[in-house]
Amino acid sequence: MDKKLLMVINEQKSAIKVPMILKEESQRFTKLLFKAFFDSDTNTEEAFTVLEPLFISLRDIACPKTKGKPCKLWTDFLTNIPDLYCSLKKDAEAILNNDPAAKSLEEIYMAYPGFFAISIYRMARIFHNLKLPIIPRLMTEYAHQITGIDIHPGATIGSSFFIDHGTGVVIGETTEIHDNVKIYQGVTLGALIVRKQDQFTKRHPTIKNNVTIYANATILGGDTVIGENSIIGGNTWLTTSVPKNSTVIHNHKVEIYSKKTQAK
């Protein structure tokens, strides 16, 4: 093989320092934690015994400069587990209570992509709040690969969150979602303008309590607030705020002609 090419590749790898094991181990941690919570065949105590050294390994790979002087401990993560588990139960119950197709919590735990994506987001959010780099994005990107649902770990999401179907959902980094919100497939909660200089500003919308957003609606902008108890209809495009108790509908004309009418 060309030695010059090898040199260029090795220089690039040396400069960037991307250990792919971090991605693989982040996925392993994510899957095992999910199973520890919801898989009846997984011994929870044994799972957490494995998760502890895995957490330490992830932390040290993500933060090599602090190895030996860890910025975060396993106990920092562990203290979040009770709230995490309670939050996920509320999310599952929200799906069961709102989706007529949902027959049981078991079905939701095993078969609902929206619940899986929300679960991984909430796990990743702990890493995000602990300010551990890269790991949160790897975790939510894993959920994205599996479900087609893209939730940035920086987003703030309240309790009893329900994503139905879910394919194509995008929730940006500075989105704020309050309690009892329901969204459907293809919904985008995004930035109105994408500029690097806006990195540290609120770029994504705020969704208040008890809002329902139907399929393929797009809501953009950091100043855009959807008031509580509002309904956003499918295919709606919003860049301005909506007062509480509103219903927003996208009007379009659909014309149906019979073959006989067309013949005339």
Tab-separated table of C-alpha atoms in Angstrom:
chain	number	residue	atom	x	y	z
A	1	MET	CA	0.000	0.000	0.000
A	2	ASP	CA	1.111	3.574	-0.691
A	3	LYS	CA	3.235	4.705	2.299
A	4	LYS	CA	2.361	8.359	1.766
A	5	LEU	CA	-1.354	7.573	1.978
A	6	LEU	CA	-0.796	5.548	5.135
A	7	MET	CA	1.101	8.454	6.655
A	8	VAL	CA	-1.705	10.913	5.843
A	9	ILE	CA	-4.356	8.613	7.329
A	10	ASN	CA	-2.321	8.004	10.479
A	11	GLU	CA	-1.648	11.725	10.929
A	12	GLN	CA	-5.355	12.438	10.618
A	13	LYS	CA	-6.241	9.731	13.158
A	14	SER	CA	-3.586	11.015	15.519
A	15	ALA	CA	-4.927	14.574	15.317
A	16	ILE	CA	-8.593	13.691	15.806
A	17	LYS	CA	-8.263	10.762	18.246
A	18	VAL	CA	-11.591	9.031	17.662
A	19	PRO	CA	-11.728	5.729	19.581
A	20	MET	CA	-14.554	3.765	17.962
A	21	ILE	CA	-14.705	1.543	21.035
A	22	LEU	CA	-16.500	4.451	22.744
A	23	LYS	CA	-19.375	4.132	20.287
A	24	GLU	CA	-19.603	0.368	20.702
A	25	GLU	CA	-19.410	0.499	24.504
A	26	SER	CA	-21.961	3.336	24.678
A	27	GLN	CA	-24.406	1.149	22.791
A	28	ARG	CA	-23.651	-1.798	25.068
A	29	PHE	CA	-24.256	0.331	28.157
A	30	THR	CA	-27.521	1.651	26.686
A	31	LYS	CA	-28.876	-1.799	25.798
A	32	LEU	CA	-27.950	-3.314	29.150
A	33	LEU	CA	-29.494	-0.464	31.157
A	34	PHE	CA	-32.722	-0.743	29.163
A	35	LYS	CA	-32.808	-4.505	29.795
A	36	ALA	CA	-32.063	-3.977	33.490
A	37	PHE	CA	-35.219	-1.878	33.719
A	38	PHE	CA	-37.623	-3.791	31.510
A	39	ASP	CA	-36.415	-7.299	30.639
A	40	SER	CA	-37.807	-9.927	33.027
A	41	ASP	CA	-35.005	-12.333	32.061
A	42	THR	CA	-32.268	-9.872	33.037
A	43	ASN	CA	-31.132	-9.974	36.653
A	44	THR	CA	-31.131	-6.301	37.649
A	45	GLU	CA	-28.485	-6.605	40.355
A	46	GLU	CA	-26.117	-8.491	38.066
A	47	ALA	CA	-26.732	-5.969	35.288
A	48	PHE	CA	-25.763	-3.049	37.515
A	49	THR	CA	-22.657	-4.935	38.585
A	50	VAL	CA	-21.631	-4.966	34.903
A	51	LEU	CA	-22.799	-1.401	34.271
A	52	GLU	CA	-20.521	0.111	36.922
A	53	PRO	CA	-17.152	-0.795	35.330
A	54	LEU	CA	-18.645	-0.072	31.914
A	55	PHE	CA	-19.558	3.437	33.068
A	56	ILE	CA	-16.030	3.949	34.386
A	57	SER	CA	-14.548	2.727	31.109
A	58	LEU	CA	-16.777	5.047	29.090
A	59	ARG	CA	-15.932	7.992	31.301
A	60	ASP	CA	-12.194	7.398	31.008
A	61	ILE	CA	-12.320	7.008	27.216
A	62	ALA	CA	-14.444	10.146	26.795
A	63	CYS	CA	-12.330	12.161	29.251
A	64	PRO	CA	-8.761	10.845	28.855
A	65	LYS	CA	-7.272	13.982	30.446
A	66	THR	CA	-9.059	13.260	33.725
A	67	LYS	CA	-8.207	9.545	33.875
A	68	GLY	CA	-7.051	8.768	37.408
A	69	LYS	CA	-8.704	11.994	38.582
A	70	PRO	CA	-12.298	11.297	37.508
A	71	CYS	CA	-14.589	14.284	37.144
A	72	LYS	CA	-17.644	12.056	37.704
A	73	LEU	CA	-18.174	8.878	39.690
A	74	TRP	CA	-20.508	5.907	39.251
A	75	THR	CA	-22.409	7.167	42.290
A	76	ASP	CA	-23.099	10.438	40.431
A	77	PHE	CA	-24.889	8.430	37.778
A	78	LEU	CA	-26.510	6.036	40.207
A	79	THR	CA	-28.262	8.777	42.189
A	80	ASN	CA	-30.284	9.591	39.066
A	81	ILE	CA	-31.644	6.055	38.619
A	82	PRO	CA	-34.792	6.353	40.803
A	83	ASP	CA	-35.981	9.488	38.987
A	84	LEU	CA	-35.066	7.987	35.618
A	85	TYR	CA	-37.052	4.826	36.276
A	86	CYS	CA	-40.085	6.775	37.513
A	87	SER	CA	-39.960	9.048	34.454
A	88	LEU	CA	-39.873	6.099	32.074
A	89	LYS	CA	-42.835	4.462	33.790
A	90	LYS	CA	-44.813	7.690	33.345
A	91	ASP	CA	-43.857	7.805	29.655
A	92	ALA	CA	-45.012	4.209	29.156
A	93	GLU	CA	-48.270	4.896	31.000
A	94	ALA	CA	-48.858	7.988	28.838
A	95	ILE	CA	-48.615	5.805	25.735
A	96	LEU	CA	-50.923	3.181	27.208
A	97	ASN	CA	-53.490	5.811	28.226
A	98	ASN	CA	-53.460	7.695	24.926
A	99	ASP	CA	-52.909	5.142	22.164
A	100	PRO	CA	-55.985	2.995	21.423
A	101	ALA	CA	-53.697	0.452	19.744
A	102	ALA	CA	-51.667	-0.109	22.930
A	103	LYS	CA	-52.864	-3.221	24.756
A	104	SER	CA	-50.354	-3.488	27.617
A	105	LEU	CA	-47.212	-2.027	29.165
A	106	GLU	CA	-45.345	-5.151	28.041
A	107	GLU	CA	-46.188	-4.325	24.438
A	108	ILE	CA	-44.968	-0.761	24.902
A	109	TYR	CA	-41.671	-1.841	26.467
A	110	MET	CA	-40.936	-4.329	23.695
A	111	ALA	CA	-42.541	-2.937	20.550
A	112	TYR	CA	-42.921	0.847	20.690
A	113	PRO	CA	-40.100	2.774	18.977
A	114	GLY	CA	-41.289	6.012	20.570
A	115	PHE	CA	-40.836	4.602	24.041
A	116	PHE	CA	-37.410	3.180	23.173
A	117	ALA	CA	-36.226	6.543	21.815
A	118	ILE	CA	-37.565	8.428	24.841
A	119	SER	CA	-35.883	5.923	27.169
A	120	ILE	CA	-32.501	6.326	25.521
A	121	TYR	CA	-32.913	10.113	25.496
A	122	ARG	CA	-33.573	10.138	29.253
A	123	MET	CA	-30.551	7.902	29.892
A	124	ALA	CA	-28.362	10.107	27.702
A	125	ARG	CA	-29.699	13.200	29.428
A	126	ILE	CA	-28.045	12.039	32.660
A	127	PHE	CA	-24.665	11.889	30.915
A	128	HIS	CA	-25.403	15.304	29.397
A	129	ASN	CA	-26.187	16.808	32.802
A	130	LEU	CA	-23.022	15.247	34.217
A	131	LYS	CA	-21.196	17.095	31.411
A	132	LEU	CA	-19.550	13.951	30.089
A	133	PRO	CA	-18.703	14.588	26.406
A	134	ILE	CA	-19.675	12.617	23.302
A	135	ILE	CA	-21.392	9.760	25.185
A	136	PRO	CA	-24.879	11.384	25.240
A	137	ARG	CA	-24.804	11.964	21.480
A	138	LEU	CA	-23.656	8.405	20.831
A	139	MET	CA	-26.534	7.079	22.926
A	140	THR	CA	-29.263	9.130	21.245
A	141	GLU	CA	-27.759	8.452	17.835
A	142	TYR	CA	-28.031	4.748	18.596
A	143	ALA	CA	-31.755	5.244	19.253
A	144	HIS	CA	-31.952	7.292	16.051
A	145	GLN	CA	-30.453	4.427	14.034
A	146	ILE	CA	-32.916	1.938	15.512
A	147	THR	CA	-36.107	4.031	15.459
A	148	GLY	CA	-35.669	6.930	13.032
A	149	ILE	CA	-36.342	9.310	15.959
A	150	ASP	CA	-33.679	11.984	16.490
A	151	ILE	CA	-33.734	13.588	19.969
A	152	HIS	CA	-30.780	15.727	20.986
A	153	PRO	CA	-29.716	14.959	24.585
A	154	GLY	CA	-29.569	18.700	25.255
A	155	ALA	CA	-33.341	19.035	24.822
A	156	THR	CA	-35.409	19.460	27.977
A	157	ILE	CA	-38.433	17.125	28.101
A	158	GLY	CA	-41.010	16.969	30.894
A	159	SER	CA	-42.963	14.030	32.237
A	160	SER	CA	-45.453	11.723	30.488
A	161	PHE	CA	-44.064	12.302	26.990
A	162	PHE	CA	-45.690	10.370	24.143
A	163	ILE	CA	-44.257	9.843	20.656
A	164	ASP	CA	-46.553	7.782	18.438
A	165	HIS	CA	-45.089	5.893	15.463
A	166	GLY	CA	-42.157	8.297	15.514
A	167	THR	CA	-40.296	7.843	12.232
A	168	GLY	CA	-38.796	11.148	11.135
A	169	VAL	CA	-39.255	12.993	14.446
A	170	VAL	CA	-36.512	15.580	15.066
A	171	ILE	CA	-36.154	17.395	18.396
A	172	GLY	CA	-33.353	19.963	18.474
A	173	GLU	CA	-30.818	20.715	21.180
A	174	THR	CA	-32.485	23.702	22.884
A	175	THR	CA	-36.083	22.492	22.591
A	176	GLU	CA	-38.179	22.725	25.754
A	177	ILE	CA	-41.087	20.296	26.050
A	178	HIS	CA	-43.268	20.518	29.132
A	179	ASP	CA	-45.540	17.822	30.617
A	180	ASN	CA	-48.130	15.581	28.930
A	181	VAL	CA	-47.101	16.416	25.365
A	182	LYS	CA	-47.975	14.119	22.455
A	183	ILE	CA	-46.278	14.201	19.065
A	184	TYR	CA	-46.603	12.047	15.964
A	185	GLN	CA	-44.369	10.902	13.139
A	186	GLY	CA	-42.469	13.406	11.046
A	187	VAL	CA	-42.675	16.268	13.553
A	188	THR	CA	-39.719	18.674	13.513
A	189	LEU	CA	-38.925	20.967	16.436
A	190	GLY	CA	-36.050	22.843	14.887
A	191	ALA	CA	-34.122	26.072	14.404
A	192	LEU	CA	-35.452	28.833	12.194
A	193	ILE	CA	-31.970	29.791	11.017
A	194	VAL	CA	-28.930	27.510	11.274
A	195	ARG	CA	-25.821	29.562	12.021
A	196	LYS	CA	-22.703	28.518	13.909
A	197	GLN	CA	-22.612	31.805	15.815
A	198	ASP	CA	-25.962	30.899	17.416
A	199	GLN	CA	-24.428	27.853	19.089
A	200	PHE	CA	-25.076	29.092	22.624
A	201	THR	CA	-28.491	30.668	22.077
A	202	LYS	CA	-31.967	29.127	22.299
A	203	ARG	CA	-32.677	28.095	18.721
A	204	HIS	CA	-35.562	25.655	19.105
A	205	PRO	CA	-39.193	26.062	20.216
A	206	THR	CA	-40.904	25.694	23.575
A	207	ILE	CA	-43.903	23.358	23.825
A	208	LYS	CA	-46.103	23.932	26.877
A	209	ASN	CA	-48.193	21.424	28.858
A	210	ASN	CA	-50.819	19.193	27.237
A	211	VAL	CA	-49.969	20.069	23.623
A	212	THR	CA	-50.634	17.630	20.780
A	213	ILE	CA	-48.627	17.953	17.548
A	214	TYR	CA	-49.834	15.833	14.651
A	215	ALA	CA	-47.865	14.224	11.831
A	216	ASN	CA	-45.364	16.173	9.750
A	217	ALA	CA	-45.864	19.479	11.557
A	218	THR	CA	-42.783	21.724	11.616
A	219	ILE	CA	-42.251	24.226	14.423
A	220	LEU	CA	-39.154	26.414	14.222
A	221	GLY	CA	-37.380	29.087	16.241
A	222	GLY	CA	-36.169	29.742	19.757
A	223	ASP	CA	-38.784	32.432	20.343
A	224	THR	CA	-41.657	30.207	19.201
A	225	VAL	CA	-43.871	29.075	22.073
A	226	ILE	CA	-46.829	26.737	21.687
A	227	GLY	CA	-49.294	27.555	24.458
A	228	GLU	CA	-50.696	24.890	26.741
A	229	ASN	CA	-53.632	22.717	25.706
A	230	SER	CA	-53.097	23.584	22.030
A	231	ILE	CA	-53.488	21.248	19.048
A	232	ILE	CA	-51.166	21.618	16.066
A	233	GLY	CA	-52.583	19.945	12.987
A	234	GLY	CA	-50.672	17.789	10.542
A	235	ASN	CA	-48.444	19.387	7.884
A	236	THR	CA	-48.503	22.728	9.708
A	237	TRP	CA	-45.494	25.048	9.391
A	238	LEU	CA	-45.049	27.439	12.338
A	239	THR	CA	-42.414	30.086	13.025
A	240	THR	CA	-44.490	32.228	15.410
A	241	SER	CA	-45.971	31.581	18.836
A	242	VAL	CA	-49.440	30.170	19.421
A	243	PRO	CA	-51.567	31.199	22.456
A	244	LYS	CA	-52.859	28.584	24.864
A	245	ASN	CA	-56.005	26.610	24.020
A	246	SER	CA	-55.475	27.105	20.271
A	247	THR	CA	-56.101	24.784	17.353
A	248	VAL	CA	-53.851	25.313	14.338
A	249	ILE	CA	-54.869	23.729	11.041
A	250	HIS	CA	-53.089	23.713	7.718
A	251	ASN	CA	-55.684	24.447	5.037
A	252	HIS	CA	-55.173	22.971	1.603
A	253	LYS	CA	-57.533	22.075	-1.158
A	254	VAL	CA	-58.055	18.482	-2.183
A	255	GLU	CA	-60.142	17.863	-5.297
A	256	ILE	CA	-61.468	14.434	-6.220
A	257	TYR	CA	-62.801	13.787	-9.728
A	258	SER	CA	-64.528	10.630	-10.854
A	259	LYS	CA	-63.477	9.113	-14.148
A	260	LYS	CA	-66.876	9.981	-15.599
A	261	THR	CA	-66.431	13.653	-14.697
A	262	GLN	CA	-62.982	13.702	-16.282
A	263	ALA	CA	-64.359	12.162	-19.477
A	264	LYS	CA	-66.873	14.969	-19.889
